[in-house]
XYZ file of C-alpha atoms in Angstrom:
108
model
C -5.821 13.792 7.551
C -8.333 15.218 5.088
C -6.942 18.711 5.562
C -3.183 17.573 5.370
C -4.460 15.769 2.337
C -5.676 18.602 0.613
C -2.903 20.763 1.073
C -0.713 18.331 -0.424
C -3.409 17.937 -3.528
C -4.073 14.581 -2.188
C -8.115 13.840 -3.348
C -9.505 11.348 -0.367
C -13.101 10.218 -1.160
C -13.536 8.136 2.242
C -12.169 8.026 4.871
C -12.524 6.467 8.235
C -10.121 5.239 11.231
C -11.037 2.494 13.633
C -8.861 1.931 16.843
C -5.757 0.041 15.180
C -5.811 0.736 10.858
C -7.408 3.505 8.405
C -9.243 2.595 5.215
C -9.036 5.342 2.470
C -10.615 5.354 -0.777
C -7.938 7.850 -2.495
C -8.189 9.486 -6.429
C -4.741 9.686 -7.558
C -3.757 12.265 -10.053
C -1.494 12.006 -13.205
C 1.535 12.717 -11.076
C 1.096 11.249 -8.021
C 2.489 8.112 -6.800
C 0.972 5.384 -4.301
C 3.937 5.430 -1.891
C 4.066 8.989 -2.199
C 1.054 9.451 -1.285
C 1.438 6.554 1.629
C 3.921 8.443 2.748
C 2.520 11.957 2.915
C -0.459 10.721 4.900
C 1.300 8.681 7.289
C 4.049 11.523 7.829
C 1.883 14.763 8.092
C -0.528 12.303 10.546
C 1.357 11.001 12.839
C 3.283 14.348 13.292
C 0.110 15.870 13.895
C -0.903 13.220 16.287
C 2.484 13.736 17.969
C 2.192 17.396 17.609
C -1.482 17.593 19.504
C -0.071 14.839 22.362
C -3.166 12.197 21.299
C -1.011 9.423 22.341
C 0.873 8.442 25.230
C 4.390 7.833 23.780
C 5.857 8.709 20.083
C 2.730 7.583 17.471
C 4.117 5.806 14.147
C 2.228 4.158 11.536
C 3.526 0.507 10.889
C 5.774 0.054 7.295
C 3.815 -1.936 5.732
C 0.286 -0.530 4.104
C -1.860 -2.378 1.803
C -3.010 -0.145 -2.024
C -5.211 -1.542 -4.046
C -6.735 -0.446 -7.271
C -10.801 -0.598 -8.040
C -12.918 0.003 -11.078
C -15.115 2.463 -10.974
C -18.102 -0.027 -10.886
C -16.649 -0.987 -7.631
C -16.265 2.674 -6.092
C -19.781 2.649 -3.951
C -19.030 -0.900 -2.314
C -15.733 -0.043 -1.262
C -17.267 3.336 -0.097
C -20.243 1.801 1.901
C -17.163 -0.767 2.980
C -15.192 2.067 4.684
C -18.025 4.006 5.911
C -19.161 0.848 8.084
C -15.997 -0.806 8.425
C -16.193 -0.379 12.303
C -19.174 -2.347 12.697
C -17.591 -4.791 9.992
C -14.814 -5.480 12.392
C -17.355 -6.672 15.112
C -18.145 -10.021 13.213
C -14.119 -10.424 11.889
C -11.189 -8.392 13.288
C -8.971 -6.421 11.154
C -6.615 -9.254 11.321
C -8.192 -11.790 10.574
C -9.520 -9.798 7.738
C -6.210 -9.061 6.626
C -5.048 -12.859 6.433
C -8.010 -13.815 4.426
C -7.309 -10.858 1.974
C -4.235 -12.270 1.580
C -4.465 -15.409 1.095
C -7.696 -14.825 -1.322
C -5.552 -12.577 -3.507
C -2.300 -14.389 -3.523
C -0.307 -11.894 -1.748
C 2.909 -13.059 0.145
């Protein structure tokens, strides 16, 4: 993903992938888009992954994804976040995580 990335001029800070989501903390330049960028990742990935035969079966990223936007204050919690969300997930599973975030931020 990281090389992909940088091909495409895509700056990821942090990355990491559990067994069912991804976290990235992404820079976004002057041109670039949010869905574009989505959409990048999630295409040159799961052809890769498709490519290389990791899965059994055709690999696809869901539609939906989840952006959001963090001050710069912010940027080594969400980093430290990411880095450890694996053991994170141990206490509260990605979807319950998920529901909490949105109900805590008023989403949907």
């Amino acid at each position: 993903i990281r090389e992909n990335a940088r091909r495409k001029n895509i700056f990821i800070d942090t990355l990491n992938c559990v067994q069912d989501h991804i976290h990235l903390l992404i820079s976004l330049g002057r041109e670039q888009t949010i869905s574009k960028v989505v959409m990048l990742i999630k295409g040159e990935s799961s052809n890769w992954i498709n490519k290389n035969k990791l899965v059994s079966g055709r690999f696809e990223w869901q539609d939906e994804y989840i952006a959001i936007s963090v001050s710069e204050s912010t940027v080594d919690k969400v980093r430290e976040y990411i880095k450890y969300q694996e053991e994170h997930h141990k206490s509260k599973s990605f979807e319950e995580e998920y529901h909490l975030f949105l109900k805590k931020y008023n989403f949907g």
